């Protein structure tokens, strides 16, 4: 089963959207295998966003992400990376479809409420960065009412 790293950014936490965002993944059928509320250090965020270090918005992005607690999560299930991004919506909320998290709750790209891994390989790296202690396993396995 595929795993993806999903994060509720400081704006999403401060706006009280934690339950709403978790609920969308749960109701879709994905399984929560790791969760923590944490205020990340700038060094940690610079590692997470290393690919964007050359971008003009990098400093503002790090300031925003270090401004308060985030909810770091790992969700597991079929095609979790791609479907996770679909649930979040497009990076720029103005381009996000209604019914997606960003399409329902955000306007500005610099306050887009959530993050989701963009590929299986980056998901693995992000999960290792945010959860070096590892993730949970469920003893009962896959739910036959979710998967054929
Ligand atoms: P994310 O990692 O948050 O899911 O976003 P993404 O892959 O869809 O987008 P990426 O290009 O990796 O950008 C990461 C985050 O940087 C902020 N951003 N600001 N001001 C700007 O022009 C700008 N562009 C990107 C967003 O918060 C974006 O989610």
PDB file of C-alpha atoms and ligand atoms in Angstrom:
ATOM      1  CA  UNK A   1       0.000   0.000   0.000  1.00  0.00           C
ATOM      2  CA  UNK A   2       1.251   3.474  -0.903  1.00  0.00           C
ATOM      3  CA  UNK A   3       1.954   6.148   1.705  1.00  0.00           C
ATOM      4  CA  UNK A   4       1.928   9.928   1.336  1.00  0.00           C
ATOM      5  CA  UNK A   5       3.027  12.785   3.550  1.00  0.00           C
ATOM      6  CA  UNK A   6       0.241  15.325   4.150  1.00  0.00           C
ATOM      7  CA  UNK A   7       0.767  18.448   6.247  1.00  0.00           C
ATOM      8  CA  UNK A   8      -1.710  21.030   7.512  1.00  0.00           C
ATOM      9  CA  UNK A   9       0.200  24.298   7.309  1.00  0.00           C
ATOM     10  CA  UNK A  10       0.119  26.982  10.071  1.00  0.00           C
ATOM     11  CA  UNK A  11      -2.799  28.835   8.428  1.00  0.00           C
ATOM     12  CA  UNK A  12      -4.875  25.649   8.308  1.00  0.00           C
ATOM     13  CA  UNK A  13      -4.182  24.934  11.990  1.00  0.00           C
ATOM     14  CA  UNK A  14      -4.892  28.536  13.124  1.00  0.00           C
ATOM     15  CA  UNK A  15      -8.107  28.632  11.089  1.00  0.00           C
ATOM     16  CA  UNK A  16      -9.430  25.491  12.768  1.00  0.00           C
ATOM     17  CA  UNK A  17      -9.398  23.312   9.654  1.00  0.00           C
ATOM     18  CA  UNK A  18      -7.601  20.321  11.200  1.00  0.00           C
ATOM     19  CA  UNK A  19     -10.719  18.206  11.769  1.00  0.00           C
ATOM     20  CA  UNK A  20     -12.119  19.077   8.348  1.00  0.00           C
ATOM     21  CA  UNK A  21      -8.933  18.063   6.521  1.00  0.00           C
ATOM     22  CA  UNK A  22      -8.417  14.857   8.492  1.00  0.00           C
ATOM     23  CA  UNK A  23     -12.100  14.020   7.956  1.00  0.00           C
ATOM     24  CA  UNK A  24     -11.802  14.238   4.183  1.00  0.00           C
ATOM     25  CA  UNK A  25      -8.972  11.690   4.090  1.00  0.00           C
ATOM     26  CA  UNK A  26     -10.708   9.401   6.594  1.00  0.00           C
ATOM     27  CA  UNK A  27     -14.046   9.500   4.809  1.00  0.00           C
ATOM     28  CA  UNK A  28     -12.393   8.764   1.483  1.00  0.00           C
ATOM     29  CA  UNK A  29     -11.081   5.525   3.015  1.00  0.00           C
ATOM     30  CA  UNK A  30      -7.413   6.347   3.635  1.00  0.00           C
ATOM     31  CA  UNK A  31      -5.768   5.114   6.803  1.00  0.00           C
ATOM     32  CA  UNK A  32      -3.910   7.429   9.192  1.00  0.00           C
ATOM     33  CA  UNK A  33      -0.567   5.824  10.078  1.00  0.00           C
ATOM     34  CA  UNK A  34       1.284   8.801  11.653  1.00  0.00           C
ATOM     35  CA  UNK A  35       0.266  12.149  13.152  1.00  0.00           C
ATOM     36  CA  UNK A  36       1.929  14.920  15.158  1.00  0.00           C
ATOM     37  CA  UNK A  37       1.388  18.592  15.993  1.00  0.00           C
ATOM     38  CA  UNK A  38       4.759  20.326  15.852  1.00  0.00           C
ATOM     39  CA  UNK A  39       6.312  23.738  15.247  1.00  0.00           C
ATOM     40  CA  UNK A  40       9.084  22.967  12.763  1.00  0.00           C
ATOM     41  CA  UNK A  41      12.485  24.665  12.955  1.00  0.00           C
ATOM     42  CA  UNK A  42      13.721  26.714  10.001  1.00  0.00           C
ATOM     43  CA  UNK A  43      16.496  24.129   9.442  1.00  0.00           C
ATOM     44  CA  UNK A  44      13.927  21.342   9.237  1.00  0.00           C
ATOM     45  CA  UNK A  45      11.789  23.320   6.780  1.00  0.00           C
ATOM     46  CA  UNK A  46      14.824  24.165   4.649  1.00  0.00           C
ATOM     47  CA  UNK A  47      15.412  20.412   4.308  1.00  0.00           C
ATOM     48  CA  UNK A  48      11.756  19.780   3.484  1.00  0.00           C
ATOM     49  CA  UNK A  49      11.730  22.515   0.834  1.00  0.00           C
ATOM     50  CA  UNK A  50      15.358  22.039  -0.370  1.00  0.00           C
ATOM     51  CA  UNK A  51      14.206  21.784  -4.012  1.00  0.00           C
ATOM     52  CA  UNK A  52      12.769  25.324  -3.811  1.00  0.00           C
ATOM     53  CA  UNK A  53      15.887  26.979  -2.309  1.00  0.00           C
ATOM     54  CA  UNK A  54      16.494  29.033  -5.465  1.00  0.00           C
ATOM     55  CA  UNK A  55      12.966  30.436  -5.710  1.00  0.00           C
ATOM     56  CA  UNK A  56      12.166  34.079  -4.946  1.00  0.00           C
ATOM     57  CA  UNK A  57       9.377  33.053  -2.566  1.00  0.00           C
ATOM     58  CA  UNK A  58      11.621  30.683  -0.545  1.00  0.00           C
ATOM     59  CA  UNK A  59      12.293  33.036   2.392  1.00  0.00           C
ATOM     60  CA  UNK A  60       8.627  33.991   2.692  1.00  0.00           C
ATOM     61  CA  UNK A  61       7.664  30.319   2.493  1.00  0.00           C
ATOM     62  CA  UNK A  62      10.028  29.377   5.344  1.00  0.00           C
ATOM     63  CA  UNK A  63       8.797  32.330   7.469  1.00  0.00           C
ATOM     64  CA  UNK A  64       5.183  31.280   6.919  1.00  0.00           C
ATOM     65  CA  UNK A  65       5.810  27.617   7.622  1.00  0.00           C
ATOM     66  CA  UNK A  66       7.851  28.353  10.785  1.00  0.00           C
ATOM     67  CA  UNK A  67       5.196  30.743  12.147  1.00  0.00           C
ATOM     68  CA  UNK A  68       3.273  28.188  14.207  1.00  0.00           C
ATOM     69  CA  UNK A  69       2.342  24.561  14.644  1.00  0.00           C
ATOM     70  CA  UNK A  70       1.686  22.302  11.675  1.00  0.00           C
ATOM     71  CA  UNK A  71      -0.040  18.927  11.651  1.00  0.00           C
ATOM     72  CA  UNK A  72       2.278  16.357  10.086  1.00  0.00           C
ATOM     73  CA  UNK A  73       0.595  13.158   8.894  1.00  0.00           C
ATOM     74  CA  UNK A  74       1.131  10.015   6.892  1.00  0.00           C
ATOM     75  CA  UNK A  75      -1.867   8.547   5.083  1.00  0.00           C
ATOM     76  CA  UNK A  76      -1.863   5.097   3.536  1.00  0.00           C
ATOM     77  CA  UNK A  77      -3.914   3.484   0.782  1.00  0.00           C
ATOM     78  CA  UNK A  78      -4.199   2.787  -2.933  1.00  0.00           C
ATOM     79  CA  UNK A  79      -2.647   5.567  -5.057  1.00  0.00           C
ATOM     80  CA  UNK A  80      -2.333   7.725  -1.906  1.00  0.00           C
ATOM     81  CA  UNK A  81       0.175  10.205  -3.398  1.00  0.00           C
ATOM     82  CA  UNK A  82      -1.819  11.126  -6.512  1.00  0.00           C
ATOM     83  CA  UNK A  83      -5.235  10.993  -4.863  1.00  0.00           C
ATOM     84  CA  UNK A  84      -3.886  12.956  -1.897  1.00  0.00           C
ATOM     85  CA  UNK A  85      -2.924  15.791  -4.268  1.00  0.00           C
ATOM     86  CA  UNK A  86      -6.362  15.598  -5.859  1.00  0.00           C
ATOM     87  CA  UNK A  87      -8.026  15.914  -2.446  1.00  0.00           C
ATOM     88  CA  UNK A  88      -5.848  18.983  -1.682  1.00  0.00           C
ATOM     89  CA  UNK A  89      -6.423  20.692  -5.051  1.00  0.00           C
ATOM     90  CA  UNK A  90      -4.033  22.714  -7.216  1.00  0.00           C
ATOM     91  CA  UNK A  91      -1.102  24.520  -5.547  1.00  0.00           C
ATOM     92  CA  UNK A  92      -2.631  27.885  -6.488  1.00  0.00           C
ATOM     93  CA  UNK A  93      -6.026  27.904  -4.755  1.00  0.00           C
ATOM     94  CA  UNK A  94      -7.500  30.137  -7.453  1.00  0.00           C
ATOM     95  CA  UNK A  95      -6.948  27.232  -9.859  1.00  0.00           C
ATOM     96  CA  UNK A  96      -8.322  24.626  -7.423  1.00  0.00           C
ATOM     97  CA  UNK A  97     -11.668  23.048  -8.148  1.00  0.00           C
ATOM     98  CA  UNK A  98     -14.505  23.506  -5.646  1.00  0.00           C
ATOM     99  CA  UNK A  99     -14.744  20.351  -3.561  1.00  0.00           C
ATOM    100  CA  UNK A 100     -10.976  20.246  -3.021  1.00  0.00           C
ATOM    101  CA  UNK A 101      -9.527  21.524   0.266  1.00  0.00           C
ATOM    102  CA  UNK A 102      -7.771  24.495  -1.347  1.00  0.00           C
ATOM    103  CA  UNK A 103     -10.706  25.105  -3.684  1.00  0.00           C
ATOM    104  CA  UNK A 104     -13.008  25.335  -0.675  1.00  0.00           C
ATOM    105  CA  UNK A 105     -10.804  27.077   1.909  1.00  0.00           C
ATOM    106  CA  UNK A 106      -8.037  29.149   0.287  1.00  0.00           C
ATOM    107  CA  UNK A 107      -7.377  32.041  -2.062  1.00  0.00           C
ATOM    108  CA  UNK A 108      -3.651  32.854  -1.997  1.00  0.00           C
ATOM    109  CA  UNK A 109      -0.830  30.492  -3.073  1.00  0.00           C
ATOM    110  CA  UNK A 110       1.226  31.699  -0.093  1.00  0.00           C
ATOM    111  CA  UNK A 111      -1.558  30.640   2.308  1.00  0.00           C
ATOM    112  CA  UNK A 112      -2.725  27.430   0.725  1.00  0.00           C
ATOM    113  CA  UNK A 113      -3.544  25.532   3.943  1.00  0.00           C
ATOM    114  CA  UNK A 114      -1.945  22.158   3.221  1.00  0.00           C
ATOM    115  CA  UNK A 115       0.909  20.234   1.629  1.00  0.00           C
ATOM    116  CA  UNK A 116       0.947  16.853  -0.080  1.00  0.00           C
ATOM    117  CA  UNK A 117       3.845  14.839  -1.501  1.00  0.00           C
ATOM    118  CA  UNK A 118       4.097  15.148  -5.291  1.00  0.00           C
ATOM    119  CA  UNK A 119       5.596  11.704  -6.061  1.00  0.00           C
ATOM    120  CA  UNK A 120       6.159   8.340  -4.372  1.00  0.00           C
ATOM    121  CA  UNK A 121       9.899   9.033  -4.071  1.00  0.00           C
ATOM    122  CA  UNK A 122       9.402  12.459  -2.448  1.00  0.00           C
ATOM    123  CA  UNK A 123       6.762  10.947  -0.147  1.00  0.00           C
ATOM    124  CA  UNK A 124       9.321   8.430   1.117  1.00  0.00           C
ATOM    125  CA  UNK A 125      11.885  11.190   1.729  1.00  0.00           C
ATOM    126  CA  UNK A 126       9.338  13.445   3.480  1.00  0.00           C
ATOM    127  CA  UNK A 127       8.036  10.607   5.678  1.00  0.00           C
ATOM    128  CA  UNK A 128      11.623   9.801   6.744  1.00  0.00           C
ATOM    129  CA  UNK A 129      12.280  13.506   7.483  1.00  0.00           C
ATOM    130  CA  UNK A 130       9.121  14.130   9.539  1.00  0.00           C
ATOM    131  CA  UNK A 131       8.758  10.683  11.138  1.00  0.00           C
ATOM    132  CA  UNK A 132      12.257   9.247  11.703  1.00  0.00           C
ATOM    133  CA  UNK A 133      10.657   7.159  14.480  1.00  0.00           C
ATOM    134  CA  UNK A 134       8.565   5.308  11.868  1.00  0.00           C
ATOM    135  CA  UNK A 135       4.821   4.942  11.327  1.00  0.00           C
ATOM    136  CA  UNK A 136       2.096   2.657  12.666  1.00  0.00           C
ATOM    137  CA  UNK A 137       0.832  -0.628  11.309  1.00  0.00           C
ATOM    138  CA  UNK A 138      -2.710  -1.844  11.811  1.00  0.00           C
ATOM    139  CA  UNK A 139      -3.097  -5.422  13.013  1.00  0.00           C
ATOM    140  CA  UNK A 140      -6.415  -5.982  11.191  1.00  0.00           C
ATOM    141  CA  UNK A 141      -5.022  -5.048   7.787  1.00  0.00           C
ATOM    142  CA  UNK A 142      -7.038  -3.848   4.810  1.00  0.00           C
ATOM    143  CA  UNK A 143     -10.742  -3.144   5.147  1.00  0.00           C
ATOM    144  CA  UNK A 144     -12.747  -5.254   2.699  1.00  0.00           C
ATOM    145  CA  UNK A 145     -15.499  -2.603   2.607  1.00  0.00           C
ATOM    146  CA  UNK A 146     -12.966  -0.137   1.166  1.00  0.00           C
ATOM    147  CA  UNK A 147     -10.987  -2.459  -1.144  1.00  0.00           C
ATOM    148  CA  UNK A 148     -12.259  -5.186  -3.457  1.00  0.00           C
TER     149      UNK A 148
HETATM  150  P1  LIG B   1       3.099  21.734  -1.595  1.00  0.00           P
HETATM  151  O1  LIG B   1       4.513  21.203  -1.614  1.00  0.00           O
HETATM  152  O2  LIG B   1       2.867  22.710  -0.483  1.00  0.00           O
HETATM  153  O3  LIG B   1       2.050  20.693  -1.699  1.00  0.00           O
HETATM  154  O4  LIG B   1       2.991  22.590  -2.896  1.00  0.00           O
HETATM  155  P2  LIG B   1       3.358  22.155  -4.351  1.00  0.00           P
HETATM  156  O5  LIG B   1       4.276  20.982  -4.379  1.00  0.00           O
HETATM  157  O6  LIG B   1       2.072  22.010  -5.039  1.00  0.00           O
HETATM  158  O7  LIG B   1       4.089  23.461  -4.862  1.00  0.00           O
HETATM  159  P3  LIG B   1       5.603  23.901  -4.837  1.00  0.00           P
HETATM  160  O8  LIG B   1       5.902  24.541  -6.129  1.00  0.00           O
HETATM  161  O9  LIG B   1       6.485  22.794  -4.347  1.00  0.00           O
HETATM  162  O10 LIG B   1       5.560  25.046  -3.742  1.00  0.00           O
HETATM  163  C1  LIG B   1       5.574  24.747  -2.381  1.00  0.00           C
HETATM  164  C2  LIG B   1       4.795  25.781  -1.645  1.00  0.00           C
HETATM  165  O11 LIG B   1       5.410  27.061  -1.818  1.00  0.00           O
HETATM  166  C3  LIG B   1       4.436  28.069  -1.784  1.00  0.00           C
HETATM  167  N1  LIG B   1       4.513  28.864  -3.003  1.00  0.00           N
HETATM  168  N2  LIG B   1       4.468  30.161  -2.997  1.00  0.00           N
HETATM  169  N3  LIG B   1       4.419  32.866  -3.736  1.00  0.00           N
HETATM  170  C4  LIG B   1       4.542  31.937  -4.684  1.00  0.00           C
HETATM  171  O12 LIG B   1       4.607  32.211  -5.863  1.00  0.00           O
HETATM  172  C5  LIG B   1       4.555  30.553  -4.264  1.00  0.00           C
HETATM  173  N4  LIG B   1       4.666  29.505  -5.060  1.00  0.00           N
HETATM  174  C6  LIG B   1       4.652  28.431  -4.240  1.00  0.00           C
HETATM  175  C7  LIG B   1       3.093  27.410  -1.657  1.00  0.00           C
HETATM  176  O13 LIG B   1       2.720  27.403  -0.270  1.00  0.00           O
HETATM  177  C8  LIG B   1       3.362  26.003  -2.142  1.00  0.00           C
HETATM  178  O14 LIG B   1       2.432  25.095  -1.610  1.00  0.00           O
END
